[in-house]
Short mmCIF file of C-alpha atoms and ligand atoms in Angstrom, two decimals:
data_model
loop_
_atom_site.label_atom_id
_atom_site.label_comp_id
_atom_site.label_asym_id
_atom_site.label_seq_id
_atom_site.Cartn_x
_atom_site.Cartn_y
_atom_site.Cartn_z
CA MET A 1 0.00 -0.18 -0.34
CA LYS A 2 1.46 3.48 -0.64
CA ILE A 3 1.31 5.60 2.10
CA ARG A 4 1.99 8.70 0.57
CA ASN A 5 3.19 10.20 -2.46
CA ARG A 6 6.26 10.80 -2.45
CA LYS A 7 7.60 12.56 -6.28
CA ARG A 8 9.91 10.80 -8.36
CA VAL A 9 12.94 11.88 -9.35
CA LEU A 10 16.01 11.60 -11.39
CA VAL A 11 19.66 13.02 -10.76
CA THR A 12 21.81 12.25 -13.50
CA GLY A 13 25.15 12.72 -12.45
CA GLY A 14 24.01 12.07 -8.65
CA ALA A 15 27.61 10.53 -7.30
CA GLY A 16 29.17 13.76 -8.36
CA PHE A 17 29.82 16.84 -6.02
CA LEU A 18 26.85 18.43 -6.66
CA GLY A 19 24.69 15.19 -7.47
CA SER A 20 25.74 14.13 -3.66
CA HIS A 21 24.50 16.50 -2.36
CA LEU A 22 21.21 17.13 -3.92
CA CYS A 23 20.36 13.64 -3.66
CA GLU A 24 21.00 13.79 0.35
CA ARG A 25 18.50 17.10 0.23
CA LEU A 26 15.84 15.32 -2.68
CA LEU A 27 15.77 12.25 0.00
CA LYS A 28 15.10 14.08 3.94
CA GLU A 29 12.61 16.38 1.22
CA GLY A 30 10.92 12.50 1.25
CA ASP A 31 11.63 12.30 -2.26
CA ASP A 32 12.15 8.94 -4.02
CA VAL A 33 15.28 9.84 -5.56
CA ILE A 34 16.95 8.14 -8.27
CA CYS A 35 20.93 7.95 -8.51
CA LEU A 36 21.81 7.46 -12.26
CA ASP A 37 25.96 7.70 -12.76
CA ASN A 38 28.49 6.29 -15.06
CA PHE A 39 30.92 7.21 -12.10
CA TYR A 40 33.54 9.12 -14.60
CA THR A 41 34.31 11.26 -11.85
CA GLY A 42 31.52 10.05 -9.02
CA THR A 43 32.04 7.83 -6.31
CA LYS A 44 30.11 5.24 -4.51
CA ASP A 45 31.47 7.08 -1.26
CA ASN A 46 29.94 10.44 -1.33
CA ILE A 47 26.31 8.42 -2.14
CA GLN A 48 26.95 4.76 0.44
CA HIS A 49 25.56 6.52 3.48
CA LEU A 50 22.53 7.10 1.59
CA MET A 51 22.16 3.33 0.33
CA GLU A 52 20.43 2.11 3.04
CA ASN A 53 17.71 4.44 2.44
CA PRO A 54 14.60 2.30 1.19
CA PHE A 55 13.48 5.48 -1.81
CA PHE A 56 16.95 5.48 -2.66
CA GLU A 57 17.56 3.92 -5.72
CA VAL A 58 21.63 3.54 -7.55
CA MET A 59 21.49 3.13 -11.49
CA ARG A 60 25.10 2.58 -13.49
CA HIS A 61 24.29 4.25 -16.45
CA ASP A 62 25.52 7.01 -19.05
CA VAL A 63 22.99 10.22 -20.44
CA THR A 64 24.78 9.45 -24.06
CA PHE A 65 22.18 6.41 -24.32
CA PRO A 66 18.58 6.10 -23.68
CA LEU A 67 16.84 5.57 -20.95
CA TYR A 68 13.59 4.35 -19.60
CA VAL A 69 11.81 5.45 -15.83
CA GLU A 70 9.37 6.72 -15.64
CA VAL A 71 9.55 9.89 -13.06
CA ASP A 72 7.59 13.40 -11.95
CA GLU A 73 10.66 15.50 -11.81
CA ILE A 74 15.13 14.92 -13.51
CA TYR A 75 17.53 17.18 -12.82
CA ASN A 76 20.03 16.59 -14.83
CA LEU A 77 23.64 16.80 -13.46
CA ALA A 78 25.52 14.07 -15.66
CA CYS A 79 29.12 15.83 -17.17
CA PRO A 80 32.38 16.33 -15.69
CA ALA A 81 32.66 19.96 -14.30
CA SER A 82 36.38 20.17 -13.25
CA PRO A 83 39.01 21.34 -16.98
CA ILE A 84 41.56 18.59 -15.88
CA HIS A 85 38.14 16.13 -16.37
CA TYR A 86 36.57 17.20 -19.22
CA GLN A 87 38.85 17.78 -21.23
CA PHE A 88 40.97 14.22 -20.76
CA ASP A 89 38.09 13.24 -23.53
CA PRO A 90 37.09 16.14 -25.14
CA VAL A 91 34.36 14.57 -27.76
CA GLN A 92 32.78 12.42 -24.70
CA THR A 93 32.30 15.42 -22.94
CA THR A 94 30.08 17.64 -25.13
CA LYS A 95 28.74 13.68 -26.51
CA THR A 96 27.02 14.16 -22.43
CA SER A 97 26.11 17.45 -22.66
CA VAL A 98 24.40 17.41 -26.43
CA HIS A 99 23.07 13.43 -26.14
CA GLY A 100 22.34 13.77 -22.90
CA ALA A 101 20.29 16.58 -23.16
CA ILE A 102 18.42 15.18 -26.13
CA ASN A 103 17.82 11.76 -24.18
CA MET A 104 17.31 13.54 -20.72
CA LEU A 105 14.63 15.41 -22.95
CA GLY A 106 12.86 12.87 -24.55
CA LEU A 107 12.46 11.43 -21.79
CA ALA A 108 10.79 14.06 -20.02
CA LYS A 109 8.33 14.61 -22.94
CA ARG A 110 7.72 11.64 -22.92
CA THR A 111 6.49 11.01 -18.91
CA LYS A 112 6.07 14.93 -19.05
CA ALA A 113 7.98 15.40 -16.07
CA ARG A 114 10.03 18.50 -15.25
CA ILE A 115 13.68 19.20 -15.82
CA PHE A 116 15.95 20.73 -14.91
CA GLN A 117 20.08 21.59 -16.47
CA ALA A 118 22.72 22.52 -14.72
CA SER A 119 24.68 24.65 -17.52
CA THR A 120 27.44 26.62 -16.59
CA SER A 121 28.96 30.18 -15.38
CA GLU A 122 31.01 29.00 -19.11
CA VAL A 123 29.04 29.75 -21.25
CA TYR A 124 29.92 34.03 -20.56
CA GLY A 125 33.65 32.94 -21.53
CA ASP A 126 35.89 35.13 -21.03
CA PRO A 127 32.66 37.41 -19.96
CA GLU A 128 33.00 41.07 -21.40
CA GLN A 129 30.35 42.49 -19.60
CA HIS A 130 30.95 42.74 -15.40
CA PRO A 131 29.57 40.78 -13.59
CA GLN A 132 27.51 39.19 -15.70
CA THR A 133 23.86 38.92 -16.36
CA GLU A 134 21.89 36.45 -18.03
CA SER A 135 20.31 38.48 -20.85
CA TYR A 136 24.48 38.60 -21.91
CA TRP A 137 25.79 36.55 -24.60
CA GLY A 138 28.84 35.18 -23.62
CA HIS A 139 32.15 35.42 -24.99
CA VAL A 140 33.62 31.92 -26.23
CA ASN A 141 36.06 29.88 -27.80
CA PRO A 142 34.73 27.64 -30.09
CA ILE A 143 37.58 25.88 -31.26
CA GLY A 144 39.62 26.17 -27.80
CA SER A 145 41.03 23.26 -25.20
CA ARG A 146 37.34 24.51 -22.76
CA SER A 147 34.87 24.30 -25.69
CA CYS A 148 33.82 20.57 -24.95
CA TYR A 149 32.79 21.69 -22.30
CA ASP A 150 31.23 25.24 -22.94
CA GLU A 151 29.96 25.24 -26.12
CA GLY A 152 28.37 21.54 -24.67
CA LYS A 153 26.29 23.17 -22.09
CA ARG A 154 25.74 25.80 -24.52
CA CYS A 155 24.14 24.03 -27.38
CA ALA A 156 22.29 21.98 -24.28
CA GLU A 157 20.91 25.15 -23.56
CA THR A 158 19.68 25.03 -26.85
CA LEU A 159 18.46 22.07 -26.73
CA PHE A 160 16.19 23.23 -23.25
CA PHE A 161 14.84 25.84 -24.60
CA ASP A 162 13.84 24.11 -28.42
CA TYR A 163 11.60 21.39 -25.94
CA TYR A 164 10.65 24.03 -24.50
CA ARG A 165 9.15 26.16 -27.34
CA GLN A 166 8.48 23.37 -30.01
CA HIS A 167 7.70 20.51 -27.18
CA ASN A 168 5.92 23.23 -24.50
CA LEU A 169 8.14 21.61 -21.96
CA ASP A 170 8.31 22.31 -17.83
CA ILE A 171 12.38 23.23 -18.35
CA LYS A 172 14.44 25.40 -15.64
CA VAL A 173 18.21 25.94 -16.78
CA GLY A 174 20.21 27.22 -14.38
CA ARG A 175 23.85 28.41 -14.22
CA ILE A 176 25.62 27.36 -11.65
CA PHE A 177 29.15 29.79 -10.75
CA ASN A 178 31.71 28.08 -8.90
CA THR A 179 30.69 26.07 -5.75
CA TYR A 180 32.99 24.18 -3.39
CA GLY A 181 32.14 21.55 -0.34
CA PRO A 182 32.78 18.44 0.55
CA ASN A 183 32.22 15.49 -1.86
CA MET A 184 34.55 17.67 -4.30
CA HIS A 185 36.66 15.30 -6.33
CA PRO A 186 40.33 15.64 -4.73
CA ASN A 187 42.39 15.75 -7.62
CA ASP A 188 39.92 17.16 -9.85
CA GLY A 189 42.08 20.06 -9.95
CA ARG A 190 40.13 22.57 -9.04
CA VAL A 191 41.24 25.49 -7.43
CA VAL A 192 39.23 25.47 -3.91
CA SER A 193 40.39 21.34 -3.66
CA ASN A 194 43.88 21.96 -4.92
CA PHE A 195 44.78 24.72 -2.13
CA ILE A 196 43.11 22.06 0.42
CA MET A 197 45.04 19.20 -0.72
CA GLN A 198 48.25 21.24 -1.62
CA ALA A 199 47.86 23.36 2.05
CA LEU A 200 46.63 19.89 4.35
CA THR A 201 50.08 18.49 2.83
CA ASP A 202 52.92 20.70 3.66
CA GLN A 203 53.24 21.27 -0.52
CA PRO A 204 53.71 24.06 -2.77
CA ILE A 205 50.64 25.76 -3.68
CA THR A 206 50.30 26.21 -7.10
CA ILE A 207 48.60 29.82 -8.56
CA TYR A 208 48.19 30.03 -12.25
CA GLY A 209 49.31 33.65 -13.51
CA ASP A 210 49.65 36.11 -11.01
CA GLY A 211 46.98 35.09 -9.10
CA GLN A 212 44.71 38.08 -9.73
CA GLN A 213 42.64 36.63 -11.72
CA SER A 214 39.24 36.67 -9.87
CA ARG A 215 36.53 33.86 -8.83
CA SER A 216 32.88 34.12 -6.54
CA PHE A 217 33.06 30.53 -4.66
CA CYS A 218 29.25 29.30 -3.33
CA TYR A 219 28.94 27.07 -0.84
CA VAL A 220 27.53 23.46 -1.69
CA ASP A 221 24.20 23.54 0.57
CA ASP A 222 23.96 27.53 -1.09
CA LEU A 223 23.29 26.55 -4.21
CA ILE A 224 21.54 23.13 -3.88
CA GLU A 225 18.40 25.15 -1.76
CA ALA A 226 18.93 27.52 -4.86
CA PHE A 227 17.88 24.04 -6.80
CA VAL A 228 15.43 22.65 -5.45
CA ARG A 229 13.46 26.71 -4.83
CA LEU A 230 13.92 26.62 -8.57
CA MET A 231 12.66 22.88 -9.93
CA ALA A 232 9.46 24.46 -7.02
CA SER A 233 9.19 27.78 -9.17
CA PRO A 234 6.20 28.37 -10.86
CA ALA A 235 5.82 26.92 -14.24
CA GLU A 236 6.96 30.49 -16.51
CA VAL A 237 9.73 30.52 -14.32
CA THR A 238 12.18 28.78 -17.20
CA GLY A 239 15.65 30.79 -16.25
CA PRO A 240 18.24 31.05 -17.74
CA ILE A 241 19.20 32.06 -14.00
CA ASN A 242 22.37 32.86 -12.27
CA LEU A 243 22.99 30.86 -9.07
CA GLY A 244 26.26 31.76 -7.39
CA ASN A 245 28.14 33.63 -4.48
CA PRO A 246 28.88 37.17 -5.49
CA ASN A 247 31.46 37.42 -3.70
CA GLU A 248 34.71 38.19 -5.57
CA PHE A 249 38.13 37.15 -4.93
CA THR A 250 41.35 36.97 -6.12
CA ILE A 251 42.74 33.57 -6.40
CA LEU A 252 46.54 34.90 -4.46
CA GLU A 253 43.21 35.68 -1.48
CA LEU A 254 41.86 32.66 -1.15
CA ALA A 255 45.58 30.99 -1.38
CA GLU A 256 46.24 33.07 2.09
CA GLN A 257 42.80 32.39 3.87
CA VAL A 258 43.36 28.94 2.92
CA ILE A 259 47.03 28.81 4.50
CA GLU A 260 46.06 30.91 7.24
CA MET A 261 42.89 28.39 8.28
CA THR A 262 44.81 25.02 8.33
CA HIS A 263 47.51 26.63 9.25
CA SER A 264 49.89 25.09 6.45
CA ARG A 265 53.66 25.88 6.34
CA SER A 266 53.22 25.56 2.18
CA LYS A 267 54.43 28.73 0.18
CA ILE A 268 52.42 30.24 -2.84
CA GLU A 269 54.73 28.62 -6.22
CA LYS A 270 53.75 30.61 -9.53
CA ARG A 271 52.79 28.19 -12.41
CA PRO A 272 51.50 29.61 -15.86
CA LEU A 273 48.08 29.98 -17.06
CA PRO A 274 46.26 27.55 -18.18
CA ASP A 275 44.56 28.51 -22.30
CA ASP A 276 41.03 30.88 -21.68
CA ASP A 277 41.49 30.92 -18.82
CA PRO A 278 38.92 33.71 -17.91
CA LYS A 279 40.27 37.15 -15.93
CA GLN A 280 36.79 37.72 -13.64
CA ARG A 281 34.02 36.18 -12.90
CA GLN A 282 30.99 37.06 -10.82
CA PRO A 283 27.51 35.91 -11.13
CA ASP A 284 24.60 39.24 -11.15
CA ILE A 285 22.08 37.28 -8.87
CA SER A 286 19.29 39.60 -8.84
CA LEU A 287 17.11 37.57 -11.13
CA ALA A 288 17.92 34.28 -8.48
CA LYS A 289 16.80 37.35 -5.49
CA LYS A 290 13.57 38.49 -6.84
CA THR A 291 12.13 35.59 -8.46
CA LEU A 292 13.69 31.88 -6.23
CA ASP A 293 13.80 34.71 -3.05
CA TRP A 294 16.95 33.48 -2.62
CA GLU A 295 20.22 34.27 -1.80
CA PRO A 296 23.53 32.59 -0.62
CA LYS A 297 24.04 32.77 3.23
CA THR A 298 27.93 31.23 3.95
CA LEU A 299 30.17 33.62 3.71
CA LEU A 300 33.81 32.19 2.26
CA GLU A 301 35.46 31.59 6.41
CA GLU A 302 32.32 29.85 7.18
CA GLY A 303 32.36 27.36 3.85
CA LEU A 304 36.62 26.74 3.99
CA LYS A 305 35.61 25.53 7.58
CA LYS A 306 32.92 22.89 6.75
CA THR A 307 34.74 22.01 3.64
CA ILE A 308 38.54 21.44 5.24
CA PRO A 309 37.74 18.49 7.38
CA TYR A 310 35.83 16.28 4.86
CA PHE A 311 39.88 16.57 2.85
CA GLU A 312 41.20 15.65 6.30
CA ASN A 313 39.63 13.05 5.99
CA LEU A 314 40.86 12.08 3.16
CA VAL A 315 44.43 12.99 3.63
CA LYS A 316 44.25 10.66 6.82
CA ALA A 317 42.54 8.08 4.99
CA GLY A 318 46.32 8.09 2.83
CA ILE A 319 44.31 9.62 -0.42
CA LYS A 320 47.63 11.93 -1.98
CA GLN A 321 46.57 14.40 -4.65
P1 NAD B 401 31.37 16.34 -10.74
O1 NAD B 401 32.01 15.74 -11.51
O2 NAD B 401 32.03 15.64 -9.08
O3 NAD B 401 30.03 15.25 -11.41
C1 NAD B 401 29.64 15.15 -12.49
C2 NAD B 401 28.54 14.01 -12.59
O4 NAD B 401 28.58 13.15 -13.65
C3 NAD B 401 30.34 12.42 -11.97
O5 NAD B 401 29.14 11.88 -10.74
C4 NAD B 401 30.23 11.62 -13.49
O6 NAD B 401 30.44 10.08 -13.14
C5 NAD B 401 29.02 11.73 -13.66
N1 NAD B 401 28.77 11.24 -15.23
C6 NAD B 401 29.76 12.28 -16.17
N2 NAD B 401 29.65 11.65 -17.13
C7 NAD B 401 27.93 11.06 -16.79
C8 NAD B 401 27.74 10.10 -18.56
N3 NAD B 401 27.67 10.35 -19.80
N4 NAD B 401 26.49 9.06 -18.13
C9 NAD B 401 25.72 9.73 -16.19
N5 NAD B 401 26.94 10.13 -15.95
C10 NAD B 401 27.80 10.73 -15.92
O7 NAD B 401 30.62 17.47 -10.92
P2 NAD B 401 29.89 18.52 -9.92
O8 NAD B 401 30.19 18.84 -9.71
O9 NAD B 401 29.09 18.12 -9.39
O10 NAD B 401 28.69 18.92 -11.49
C11 NAD B 401 27.11 18.40 -11.70
C12 NAD B 401 27.25 19.47 -12.57
O11 NAD B 401 26.89 20.84 -12.81
C13 NAD B 401 28.00 19.33 -13.65
O12 NAD B 401 26.35 19.81 -15.14
C14 NAD B 401 28.00 20.79 -14.20
O13 NAD B 401 28.78 21.11 -15.44
C15 NAD B 401 27.65 21.29 -12.90
N6 NAD B 401 28.87 22.80 -12.37
C16 NAD B 401 28.99 22.21 -11.79
C17 NAD B 401 29.73 24.09 -11.02
C18 NAD B 401 30.68 23.49 -9.44
O14 NAD B 401 31.59 24.55 -9.77
N7 NAD B 401 30.57 21.98 -9.18
C19 NAD B 401 29.95 24.82 -11.43
C20 NAD B 401 29.18 25.01 -12.68
C21 NAD B 401 28.05 24.36 -13.83
N1 UDP B 402 14.74 9.01 -24.99
C1 UDP B 402 14.59 8.73 -24.30
N2 UDP B 402 13.15 7.79 -22.81
C2 UDP B 402 12.56 8.06 -23.80
C3 UDP B 402 11.57 8.64 -24.75
C4 UDP B 402 13.01 9.37 -25.54
O1 UDP B 402 16.38 7.83 -23.91
O2 UDP B 402 11.82 8.36 -22.80
C5 UDP B 402 15.53 9.07 -25.73
C6 UDP B 402 15.28 8.49 -27.42
O3 UDP B 402 16.62 7.92 -27.69
C7 UDP B 402 15.30 10.12 -28.14
C8 UDP B 402 15.80 10.69 -27.25
O4 UDP B 402 14.93 10.59 -26.05
O5 UDP B 402 15.62 9.76 -29.30
C9 UDP B 402 14.83 12.32 -28.12
O6 UDP B 402 13.11 11.75 -27.92
P1 UDP B 402 12.61 13.24 -28.36
O7 UDP B 402 11.42 11.95 -28.35
O8 UDP B 402 12.01 14.44 -28.35
O9 UDP B 402 12.80 12.57 -30.03
P2 UDP B 402 12.68 11.52 -31.33
O10 UDP B 402 12.36 10.25 -30.51
O11 UDP B 402 10.97 11.40 -32.08
O12 UDP B 402 13.65 10.82 -31.72
N1 UDP B 403 44.04 27.97 -10.49
C1 UDP B 403 44.70 28.16 -9.30
N2 UDP B 403 45.69 27.19 -9.40
C2 UDP B 403 45.12 25.70 -9.13
C3 UDP B 403 44.12 25.54 -9.62
C4 UDP B 403 43.94 26.39 -10.48
O1 UDP B 403 45.83 29.05 -9.97
O2 UDP B 403 45.96 25.29 -9.19
C5 UDP B 403 43.54 28.80 -10.84
C6 UDP B 403 42.88 28.60 -11.73
O3 UDP B 403 43.84 29.01 -12.52
C7 UDP B 403 41.29 29.76 -12.61
C8 UDP B 403 40.78 29.88 -11.42
O4 UDP B 403 41.73 29.68 -9.57
O5 UDP B 403 41.62 30.85 -12.95
C9 UDP B 403 39.72 28.97 -10.21
O6 UDP B 403 39.90 27.66 -11.62
P1 UDP B 403 38.72 26.13 -11.48
O7 UDP B 403 39.81 25.56 -11.78
O8 UDP B 403 39.28 26.43 -9.99
O9 UDP B 403 37.89 27.20 -12.20
P2 UDP B 403 37.11 27.71 -13.22
O10 UDP B 403 38.85 28.61 -13.70
O11 UDP B 403 36.21 26.92 -14.03
O12 UDP B 403 36.63 28.96 -13.05
#
């Protein structure tokens, strides 16, 4: 006998950094969650603590292949997110974004499910407008080493809006800016994980370029709150909508903060700046504030305080960078 009407929710990329936090949150909300992942960058360690919940189901599957399940909502997060991972097999990255979006949109069309797309601030490329609003079309290199990710995500947005216009799908597109927190991959090369791992193991902190480039870092719990609010918003709210923390820091400031908080003996070392590395990135979240009544609450120091212990445990377990 069915005791209550649980929403059946599919999370693609559910074993990844953001996906694992989202699955946990949805289970807390009382949903029936299918976590789909091909475990390319995600790991069962991230979701192990959820496995005993009877309303949590793990499915090993690649979104580039069709999927037939019955669901009410889909969060499409599957896609490697860090440059090291998405550049390792760039053709697969584009396929994941594009074929993955087509399959998940086809699934949403058949099941009449509401569908959320994890898009990215990378759709703005190396922006000429600062901070970036949703109306800005971006400044993206179509043939560079980041293009598989940036253009793949742009094409996915195009598909979402064409399915919306052509097939009347209920879509939600969130453009996510740099986010950090526990469950990040320790070797993903992203700045927060790199700096914390380097600091905890007293290795040099590698700053690319002069460290004056800036990013705005959002703590994961704040972002997940925005996902859930966007999914629950009225049908006319389709996005794209910027989701991130507007507090901007230079990479050098981040390095100094991490060294101080970990009491590390690490020294800063300058390295060459990677190709197409954006100089500045900061979301304009006025739209999210207005439509979702949402803004991040966690200060960088507070978020780092919650993130450092996760990496300390990995170091204790012998996981090296
Ligand atoms: P992540 O790499 O930790 O998670 C991605 C997950 O997708 C992994 O579990 C991976 O195994 C899975 N995956 C990859 N290809 C797949 C495929 N073909 N089929 C099935 N599963 C597949 O990255 P994340 O940081 O959790 O990012 C999640 C989503 O959010 C991604 O779509 C990413 O582009 C987007 N995003 C993240 C950030 C951020 O700062 N973390 C910023 C912007 C956008
Ligand atoms: N699809 C899927 N699950 C479904 C329905 C569709 O994976 O439940 C895939 C299917 O492989 C298809 C794609 O989604 O190629 C797009 O579906 P759509 O119905 O839009 O297009 P068509 O089937 O006409 O290609
Ligand atoms: N970065 C750095 N040292 C590192 C890793 C990254 O200086 O060990 C810089 C990188 O060049 C970029 C910024 O930090 O300017 C953010 O990099 P990340 O890969 O985390 O995210 P993205 O470039 O996608 O915003």
